PDB file of C-alpha atoms in Angstrom:
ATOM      1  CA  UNK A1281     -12.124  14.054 -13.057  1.00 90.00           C
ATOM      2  CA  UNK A1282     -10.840  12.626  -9.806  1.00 97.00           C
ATOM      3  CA  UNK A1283      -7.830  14.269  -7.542  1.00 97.00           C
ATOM      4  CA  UNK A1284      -6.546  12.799  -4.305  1.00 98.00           C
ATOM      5  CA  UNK A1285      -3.994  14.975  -2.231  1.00 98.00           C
ATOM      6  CA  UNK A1286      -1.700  13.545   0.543  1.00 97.00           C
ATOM      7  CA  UNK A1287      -4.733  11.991   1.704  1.00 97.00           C
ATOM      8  CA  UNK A1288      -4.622   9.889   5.113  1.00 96.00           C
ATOM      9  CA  UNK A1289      -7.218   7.416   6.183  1.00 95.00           C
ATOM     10  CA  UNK A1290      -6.819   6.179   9.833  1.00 91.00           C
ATOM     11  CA  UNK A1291      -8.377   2.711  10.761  1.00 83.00           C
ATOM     12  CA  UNK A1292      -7.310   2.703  14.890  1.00 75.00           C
ATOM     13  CA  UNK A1293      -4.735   5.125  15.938  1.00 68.00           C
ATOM     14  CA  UNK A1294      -2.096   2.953  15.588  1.00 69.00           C
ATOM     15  CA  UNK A1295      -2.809   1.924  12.082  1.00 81.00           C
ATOM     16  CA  UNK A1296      -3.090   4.220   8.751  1.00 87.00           C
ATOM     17  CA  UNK A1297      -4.859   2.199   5.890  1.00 94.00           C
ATOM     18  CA  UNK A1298      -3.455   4.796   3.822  1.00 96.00           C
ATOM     19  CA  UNK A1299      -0.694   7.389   4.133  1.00 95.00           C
ATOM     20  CA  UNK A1300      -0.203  10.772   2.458  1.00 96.00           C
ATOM     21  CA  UNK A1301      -1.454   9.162  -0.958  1.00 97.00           C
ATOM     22  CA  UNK A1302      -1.699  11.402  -4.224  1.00 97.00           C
ATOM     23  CA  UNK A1303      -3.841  10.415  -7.015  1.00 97.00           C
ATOM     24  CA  UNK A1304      -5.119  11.877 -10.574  1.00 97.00           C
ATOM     25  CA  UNK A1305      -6.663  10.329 -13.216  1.00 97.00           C
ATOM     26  CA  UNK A1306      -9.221  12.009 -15.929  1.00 95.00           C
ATOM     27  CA  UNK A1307     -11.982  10.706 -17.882  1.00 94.00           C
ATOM     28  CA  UNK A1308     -10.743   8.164 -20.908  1.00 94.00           C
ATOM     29  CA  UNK A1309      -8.176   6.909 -18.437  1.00 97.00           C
ATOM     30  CA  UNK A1310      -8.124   3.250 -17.484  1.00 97.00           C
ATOM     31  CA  UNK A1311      -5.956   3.458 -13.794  1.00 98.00           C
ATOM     32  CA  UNK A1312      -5.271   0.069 -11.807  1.00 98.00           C
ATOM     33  CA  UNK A1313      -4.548   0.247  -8.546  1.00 98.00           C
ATOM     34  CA  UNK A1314      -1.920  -2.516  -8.033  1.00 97.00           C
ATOM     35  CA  UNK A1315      -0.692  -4.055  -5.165  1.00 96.00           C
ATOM     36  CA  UNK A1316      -0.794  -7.225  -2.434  1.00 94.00           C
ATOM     37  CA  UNK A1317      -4.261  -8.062  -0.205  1.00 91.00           C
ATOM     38  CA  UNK A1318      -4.686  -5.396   2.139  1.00 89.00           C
ATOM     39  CA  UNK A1319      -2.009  -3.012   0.709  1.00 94.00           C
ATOM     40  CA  UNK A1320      -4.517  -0.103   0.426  1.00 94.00           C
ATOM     41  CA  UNK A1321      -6.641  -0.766  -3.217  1.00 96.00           C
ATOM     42  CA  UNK A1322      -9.991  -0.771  -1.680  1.00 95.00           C
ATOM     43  CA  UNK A1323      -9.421   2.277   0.993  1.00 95.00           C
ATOM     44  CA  UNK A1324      -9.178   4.175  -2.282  1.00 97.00           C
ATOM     45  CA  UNK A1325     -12.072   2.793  -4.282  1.00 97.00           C
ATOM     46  CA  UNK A1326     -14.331   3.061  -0.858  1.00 95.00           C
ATOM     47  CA  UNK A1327     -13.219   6.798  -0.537  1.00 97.00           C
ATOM     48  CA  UNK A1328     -14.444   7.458  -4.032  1.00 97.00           C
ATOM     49  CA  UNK A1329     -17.369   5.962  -3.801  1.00 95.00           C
ATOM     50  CA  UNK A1330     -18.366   8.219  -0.486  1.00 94.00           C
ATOM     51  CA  UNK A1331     -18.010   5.186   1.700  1.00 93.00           C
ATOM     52  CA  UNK A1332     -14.975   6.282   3.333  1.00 93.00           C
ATOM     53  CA  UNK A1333     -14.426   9.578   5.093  1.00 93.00           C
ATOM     54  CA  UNK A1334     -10.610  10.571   4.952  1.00 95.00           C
ATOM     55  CA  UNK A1335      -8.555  11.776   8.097  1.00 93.00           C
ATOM     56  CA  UNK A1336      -6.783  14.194   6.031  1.00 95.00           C
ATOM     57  CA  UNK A1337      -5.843  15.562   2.867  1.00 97.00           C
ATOM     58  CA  UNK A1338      -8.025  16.407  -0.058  1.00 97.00           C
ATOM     59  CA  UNK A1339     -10.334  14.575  -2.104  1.00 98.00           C
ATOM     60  CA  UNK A1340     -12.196  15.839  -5.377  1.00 98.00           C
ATOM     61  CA  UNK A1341     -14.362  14.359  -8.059  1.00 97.00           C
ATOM     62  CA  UNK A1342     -14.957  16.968 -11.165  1.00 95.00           C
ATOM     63  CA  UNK A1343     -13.392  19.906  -9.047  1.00 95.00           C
ATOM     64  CA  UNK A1344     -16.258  19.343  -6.309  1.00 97.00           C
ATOM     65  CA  UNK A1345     -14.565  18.807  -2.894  1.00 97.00           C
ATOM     66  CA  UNK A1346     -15.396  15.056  -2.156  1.00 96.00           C
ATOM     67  CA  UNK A1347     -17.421  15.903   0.930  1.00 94.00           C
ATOM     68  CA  UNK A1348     -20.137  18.328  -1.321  1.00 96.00           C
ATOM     69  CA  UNK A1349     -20.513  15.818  -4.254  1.00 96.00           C
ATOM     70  CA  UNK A1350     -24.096  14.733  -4.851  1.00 95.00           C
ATOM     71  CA  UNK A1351     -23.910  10.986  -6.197  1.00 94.00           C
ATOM     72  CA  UNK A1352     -27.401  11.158  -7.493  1.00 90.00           C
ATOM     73  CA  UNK A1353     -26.688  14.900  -9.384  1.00 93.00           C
ATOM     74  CA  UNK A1354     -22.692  15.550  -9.680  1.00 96.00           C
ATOM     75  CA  UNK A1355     -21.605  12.395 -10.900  1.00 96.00           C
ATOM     76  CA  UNK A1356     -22.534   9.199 -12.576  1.00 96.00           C
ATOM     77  CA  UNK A1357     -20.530   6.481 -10.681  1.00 97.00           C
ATOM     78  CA  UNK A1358     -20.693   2.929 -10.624  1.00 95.00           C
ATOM     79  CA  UNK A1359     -18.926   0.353  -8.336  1.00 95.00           C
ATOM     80  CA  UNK A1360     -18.271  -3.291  -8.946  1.00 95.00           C
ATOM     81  CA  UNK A1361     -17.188  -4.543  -5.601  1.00 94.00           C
ATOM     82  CA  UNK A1362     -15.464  -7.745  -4.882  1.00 93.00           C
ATOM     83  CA  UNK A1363     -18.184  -8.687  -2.260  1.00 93.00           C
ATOM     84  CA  UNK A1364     -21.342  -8.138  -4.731  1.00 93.00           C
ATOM     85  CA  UNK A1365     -24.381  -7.060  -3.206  1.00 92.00           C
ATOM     86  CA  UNK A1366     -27.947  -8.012  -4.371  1.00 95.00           C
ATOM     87  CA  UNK A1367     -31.248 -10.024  -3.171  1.00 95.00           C
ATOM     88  CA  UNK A1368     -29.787 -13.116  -2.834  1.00 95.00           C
ATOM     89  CA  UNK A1369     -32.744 -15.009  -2.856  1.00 96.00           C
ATOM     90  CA  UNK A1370     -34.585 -13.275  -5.426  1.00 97.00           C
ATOM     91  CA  UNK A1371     -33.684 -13.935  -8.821  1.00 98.00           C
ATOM     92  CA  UNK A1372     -31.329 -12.368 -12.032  1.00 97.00           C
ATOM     93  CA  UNK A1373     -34.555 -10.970 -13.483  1.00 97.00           C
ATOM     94  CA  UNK A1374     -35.705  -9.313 -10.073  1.00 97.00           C
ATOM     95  CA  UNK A1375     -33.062  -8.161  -9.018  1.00 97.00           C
ATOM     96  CA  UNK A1376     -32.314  -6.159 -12.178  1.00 97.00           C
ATOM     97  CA  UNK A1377     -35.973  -4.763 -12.150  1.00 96.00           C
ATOM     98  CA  UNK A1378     -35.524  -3.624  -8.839  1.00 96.00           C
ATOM     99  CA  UNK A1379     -33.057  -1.643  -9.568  1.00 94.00           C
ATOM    100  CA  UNK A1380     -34.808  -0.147 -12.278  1.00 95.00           C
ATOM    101  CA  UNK A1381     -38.113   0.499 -10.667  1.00 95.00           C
ATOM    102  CA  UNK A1382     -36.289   2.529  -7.828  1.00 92.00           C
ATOM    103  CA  UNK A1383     -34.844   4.839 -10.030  1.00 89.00           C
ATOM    104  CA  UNK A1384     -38.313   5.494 -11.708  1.00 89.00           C
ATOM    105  CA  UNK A1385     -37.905   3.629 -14.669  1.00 91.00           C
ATOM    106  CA  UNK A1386     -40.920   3.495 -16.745  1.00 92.00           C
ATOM    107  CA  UNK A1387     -42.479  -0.123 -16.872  1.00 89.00           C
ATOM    108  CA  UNK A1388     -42.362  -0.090 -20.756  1.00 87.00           C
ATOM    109  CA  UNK A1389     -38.339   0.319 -20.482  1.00 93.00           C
ATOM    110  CA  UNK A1390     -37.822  -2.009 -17.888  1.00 95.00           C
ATOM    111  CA  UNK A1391     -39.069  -4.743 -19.269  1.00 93.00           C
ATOM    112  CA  UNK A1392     -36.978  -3.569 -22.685  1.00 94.00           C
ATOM    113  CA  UNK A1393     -33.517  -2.883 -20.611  1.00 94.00           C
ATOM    114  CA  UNK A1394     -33.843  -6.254 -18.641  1.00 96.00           C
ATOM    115  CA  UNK A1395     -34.635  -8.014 -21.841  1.00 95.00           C
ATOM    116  CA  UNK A1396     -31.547  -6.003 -23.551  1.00 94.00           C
ATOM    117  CA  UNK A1397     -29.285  -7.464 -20.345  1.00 95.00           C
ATOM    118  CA  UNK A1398     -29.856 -10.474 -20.656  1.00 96.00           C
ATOM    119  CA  UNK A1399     -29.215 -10.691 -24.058  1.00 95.00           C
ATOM    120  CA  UNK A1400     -26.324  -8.889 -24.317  1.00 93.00           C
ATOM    121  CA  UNK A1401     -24.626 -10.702 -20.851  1.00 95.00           C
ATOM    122  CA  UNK A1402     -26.020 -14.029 -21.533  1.00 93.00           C
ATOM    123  CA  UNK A1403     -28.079 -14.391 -18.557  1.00 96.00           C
ATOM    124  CA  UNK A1404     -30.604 -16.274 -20.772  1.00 96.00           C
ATOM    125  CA  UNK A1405     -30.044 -19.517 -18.924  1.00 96.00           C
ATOM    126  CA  UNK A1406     -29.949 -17.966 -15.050  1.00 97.00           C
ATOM    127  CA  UNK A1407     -32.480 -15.061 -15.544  1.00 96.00           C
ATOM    128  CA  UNK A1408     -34.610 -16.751 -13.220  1.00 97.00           C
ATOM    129  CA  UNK A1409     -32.206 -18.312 -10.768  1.00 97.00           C
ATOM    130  CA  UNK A1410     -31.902 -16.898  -7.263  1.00 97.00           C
ATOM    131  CA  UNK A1411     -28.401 -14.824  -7.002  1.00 97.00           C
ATOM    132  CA  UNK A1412     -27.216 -17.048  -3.741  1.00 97.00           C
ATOM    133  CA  UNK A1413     -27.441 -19.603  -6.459  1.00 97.00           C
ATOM    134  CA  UNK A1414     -24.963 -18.497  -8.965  1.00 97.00           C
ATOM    135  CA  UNK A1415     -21.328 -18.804  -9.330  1.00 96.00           C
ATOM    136  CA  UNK A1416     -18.798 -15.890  -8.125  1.00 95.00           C
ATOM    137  CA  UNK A1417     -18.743 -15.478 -12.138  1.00 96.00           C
ATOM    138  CA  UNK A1418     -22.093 -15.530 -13.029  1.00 97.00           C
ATOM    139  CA  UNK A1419     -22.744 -12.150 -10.011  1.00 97.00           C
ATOM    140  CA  UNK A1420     -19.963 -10.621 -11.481  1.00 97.00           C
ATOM    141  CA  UNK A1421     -22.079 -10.504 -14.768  1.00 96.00           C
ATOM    142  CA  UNK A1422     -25.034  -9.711 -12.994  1.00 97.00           C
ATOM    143  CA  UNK A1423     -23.525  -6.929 -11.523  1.00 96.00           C
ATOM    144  CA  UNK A1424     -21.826  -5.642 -14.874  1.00 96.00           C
ATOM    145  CA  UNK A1425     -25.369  -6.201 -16.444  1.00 96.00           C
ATOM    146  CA  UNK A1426     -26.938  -3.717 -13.635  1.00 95.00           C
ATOM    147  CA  UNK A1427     -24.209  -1.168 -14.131  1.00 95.00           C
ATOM    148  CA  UNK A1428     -25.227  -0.944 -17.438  1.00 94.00           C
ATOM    149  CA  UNK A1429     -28.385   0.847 -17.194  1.00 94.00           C
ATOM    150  CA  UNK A1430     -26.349   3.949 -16.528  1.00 92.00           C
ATOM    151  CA  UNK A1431     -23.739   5.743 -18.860  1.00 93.00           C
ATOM    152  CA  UNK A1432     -21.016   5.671 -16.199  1.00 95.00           C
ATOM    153  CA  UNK A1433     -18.066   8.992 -15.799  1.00 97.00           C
ATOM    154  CA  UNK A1434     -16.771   6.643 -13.201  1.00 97.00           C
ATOM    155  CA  UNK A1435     -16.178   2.928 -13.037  1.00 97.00           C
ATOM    156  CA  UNK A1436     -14.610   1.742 -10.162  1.00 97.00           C
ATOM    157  CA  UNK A1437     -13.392  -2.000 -10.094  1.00 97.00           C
ATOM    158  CA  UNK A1438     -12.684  -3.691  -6.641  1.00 96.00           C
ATOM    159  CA  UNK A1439     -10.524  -7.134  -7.072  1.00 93.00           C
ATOM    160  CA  UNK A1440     -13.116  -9.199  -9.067  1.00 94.00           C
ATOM    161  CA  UNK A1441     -10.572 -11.176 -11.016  1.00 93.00           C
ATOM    162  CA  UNK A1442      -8.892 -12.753  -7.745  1.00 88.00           C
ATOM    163  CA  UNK A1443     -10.867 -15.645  -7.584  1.00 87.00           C
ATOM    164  CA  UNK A1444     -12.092 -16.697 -10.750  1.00 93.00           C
ATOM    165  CA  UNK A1445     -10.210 -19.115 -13.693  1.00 94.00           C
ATOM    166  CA  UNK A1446      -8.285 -17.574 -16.324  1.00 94.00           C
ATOM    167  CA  UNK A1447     -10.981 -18.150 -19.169  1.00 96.00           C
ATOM    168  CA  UNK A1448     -13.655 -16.244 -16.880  1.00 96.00           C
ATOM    169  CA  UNK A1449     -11.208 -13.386 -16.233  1.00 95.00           C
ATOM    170  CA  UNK A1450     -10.543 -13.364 -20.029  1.00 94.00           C
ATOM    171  CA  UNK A1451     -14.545 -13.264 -20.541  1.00 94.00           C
ATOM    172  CA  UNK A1452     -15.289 -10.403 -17.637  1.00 94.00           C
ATOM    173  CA  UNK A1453     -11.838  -8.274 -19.231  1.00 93.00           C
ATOM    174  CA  UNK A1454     -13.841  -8.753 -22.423  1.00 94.00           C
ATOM    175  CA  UNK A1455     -17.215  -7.286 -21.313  1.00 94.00           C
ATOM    176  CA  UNK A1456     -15.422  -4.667 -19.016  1.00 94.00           C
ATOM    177  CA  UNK A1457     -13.329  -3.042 -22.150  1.00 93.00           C
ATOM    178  CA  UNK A1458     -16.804  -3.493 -24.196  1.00 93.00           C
ATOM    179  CA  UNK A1459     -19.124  -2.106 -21.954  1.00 93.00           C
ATOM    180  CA  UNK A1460     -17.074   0.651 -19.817  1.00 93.00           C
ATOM    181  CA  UNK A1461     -13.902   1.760 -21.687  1.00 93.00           C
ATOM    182  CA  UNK A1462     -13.969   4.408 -23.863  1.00 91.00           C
ATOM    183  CA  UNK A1463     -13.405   8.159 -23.871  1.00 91.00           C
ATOM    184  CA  UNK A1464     -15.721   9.908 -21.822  1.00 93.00           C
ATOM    185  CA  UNK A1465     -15.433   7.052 -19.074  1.00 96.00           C
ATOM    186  CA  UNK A1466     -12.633   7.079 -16.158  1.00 97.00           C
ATOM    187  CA  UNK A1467     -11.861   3.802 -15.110  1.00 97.00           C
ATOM    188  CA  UNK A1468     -10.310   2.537 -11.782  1.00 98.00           C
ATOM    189  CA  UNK A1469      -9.212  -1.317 -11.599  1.00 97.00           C
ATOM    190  CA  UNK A1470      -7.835  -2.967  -8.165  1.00 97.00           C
ATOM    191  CA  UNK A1471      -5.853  -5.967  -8.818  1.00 96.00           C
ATOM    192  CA  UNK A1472      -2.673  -7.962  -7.478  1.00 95.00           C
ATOM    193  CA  UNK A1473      -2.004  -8.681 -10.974  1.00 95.00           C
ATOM    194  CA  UNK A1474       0.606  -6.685 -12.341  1.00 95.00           C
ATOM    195  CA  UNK A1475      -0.035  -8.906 -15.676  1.00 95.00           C
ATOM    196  CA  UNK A1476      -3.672  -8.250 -15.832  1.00 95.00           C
ATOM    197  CA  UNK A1477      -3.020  -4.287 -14.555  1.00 96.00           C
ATOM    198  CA  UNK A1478      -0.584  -3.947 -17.687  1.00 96.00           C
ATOM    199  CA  UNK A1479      -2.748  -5.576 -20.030  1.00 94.00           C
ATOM    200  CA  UNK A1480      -5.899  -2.884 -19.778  1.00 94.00           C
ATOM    201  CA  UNK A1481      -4.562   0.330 -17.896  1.00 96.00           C
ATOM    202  CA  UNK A1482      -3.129   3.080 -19.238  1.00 96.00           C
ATOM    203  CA  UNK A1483      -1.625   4.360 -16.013  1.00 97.00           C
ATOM    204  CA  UNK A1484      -0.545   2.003 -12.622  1.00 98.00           C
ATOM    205  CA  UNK A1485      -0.201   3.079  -9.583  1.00 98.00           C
ATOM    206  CA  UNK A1486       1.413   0.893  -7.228  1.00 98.00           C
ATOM    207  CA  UNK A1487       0.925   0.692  -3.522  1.00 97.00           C
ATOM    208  CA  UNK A1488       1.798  -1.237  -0.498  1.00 95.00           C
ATOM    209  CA  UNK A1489       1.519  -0.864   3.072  1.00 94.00           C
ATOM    210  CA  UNK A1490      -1.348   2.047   2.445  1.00 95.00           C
ATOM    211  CA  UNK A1491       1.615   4.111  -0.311  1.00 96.00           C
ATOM    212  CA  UNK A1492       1.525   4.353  -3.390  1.00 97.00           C
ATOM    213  CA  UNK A1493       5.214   3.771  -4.423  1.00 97.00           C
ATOM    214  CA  UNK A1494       5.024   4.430  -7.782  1.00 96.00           C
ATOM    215  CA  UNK A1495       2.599   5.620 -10.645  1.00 97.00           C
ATOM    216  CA  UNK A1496       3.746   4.586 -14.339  1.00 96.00           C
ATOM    217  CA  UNK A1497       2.059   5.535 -17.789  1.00 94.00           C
ATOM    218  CA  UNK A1498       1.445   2.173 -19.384  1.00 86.00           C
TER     219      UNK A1498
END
């Protein structure tokens, strides 16, 4: 599914983010990418997700070389990123609409996914609340909720738990597993937690200082 090889990613020329890093990981895997702030997690997710273009090495998502992959046509990928992005001030329910109506979404279905969303996430009580209004928590749901209208090959997962209280984590580890993990869906979890890393993944890699040090099967 996804293959880095001794890939580099240069910040300033003094400074490599990452450094000759090797990663593999197929669909049905859950893969957390463990390690301290700034130790390299998001370089990886940000590469992934196209965001990032590498210095050197190799990069490939379903055996298409990273720099030919179509997002919209190759593969179905999803990002949750620490720093959530929306409409801040318009509301749950628009912002999930939006969404929708971009991807040509018939109005019939909207209205029928949204409604599903919002059931299914509890957004009842914040459906019409302005996203600069809601807890770190609450966007975090939003954002899972959003995610949802796709069936995801890739879930990437950028440090969402590092902020939030332990029931909340125990709440968003609930959805995640619900809603993303199964067989035909690869997914790739940032995290300082070693604890919370061992409690979902079924490989860890861990990296510091842009290396990964160590991958174990979990």
């Amino acid at each position: 599914m996804i293959s880095l090889i001794n890939v580099f990613l240069k910040y300033t020329k003094e400074y490599y983010a990452l450094t000759n890093v090797s990663l593999s990981a197929d669909n049905g895997e859950v893969v957390a990418l463990c390690g301290p702030k700034d130790s390299g997690k998001t370089c990886i997710l940000r590469i992934l997700s196209g965001l990032e273009k590498i210095d050197k090495g190799e990069v490939y998502i379903k055996d298409i070389p990273l720099e030919k992959v179509d997002y919209s046509s190759d593969v179905s990928l999803g990002l949750l990123p620490y720093k959530t992005i929306f409409f801040d001030k318009k509301t749950v329910y628009d912002n999930l609409k939006y969404v929708l109506e971009v991807r040509g979404t018939d109005k019939a279905v909207i209205e029928e996914k949204i409604n599903n969303a919002i059931i299914d996430f509890r957004l009842e009580s914040i459906k019409d609340v302005p996203i600069c209004k809601l807890t770190n928590f609450e966007k975090y749901l939003v954002s899972i909720a959003r995610l949802s209208f796709r069936k995801l090959e890739i879930c990437l997962i950028d440090n969402i738990f590092e902020e939030l209280k332990p029931e909340e984590i125990k709440e968003l580890m609930k959805i995640i597993k619900k809603q993303f993990i199964n067989k035909s869906t690869l997914v790739i979890i940032a995290t300082s937690s070693e604890e919370l890393a061992k409690s979902v993944a079924t490989k860890i890699a861990y990296i510091k200082y842009g290396v990964i040090e160590r991958i174990e099967e979990n």
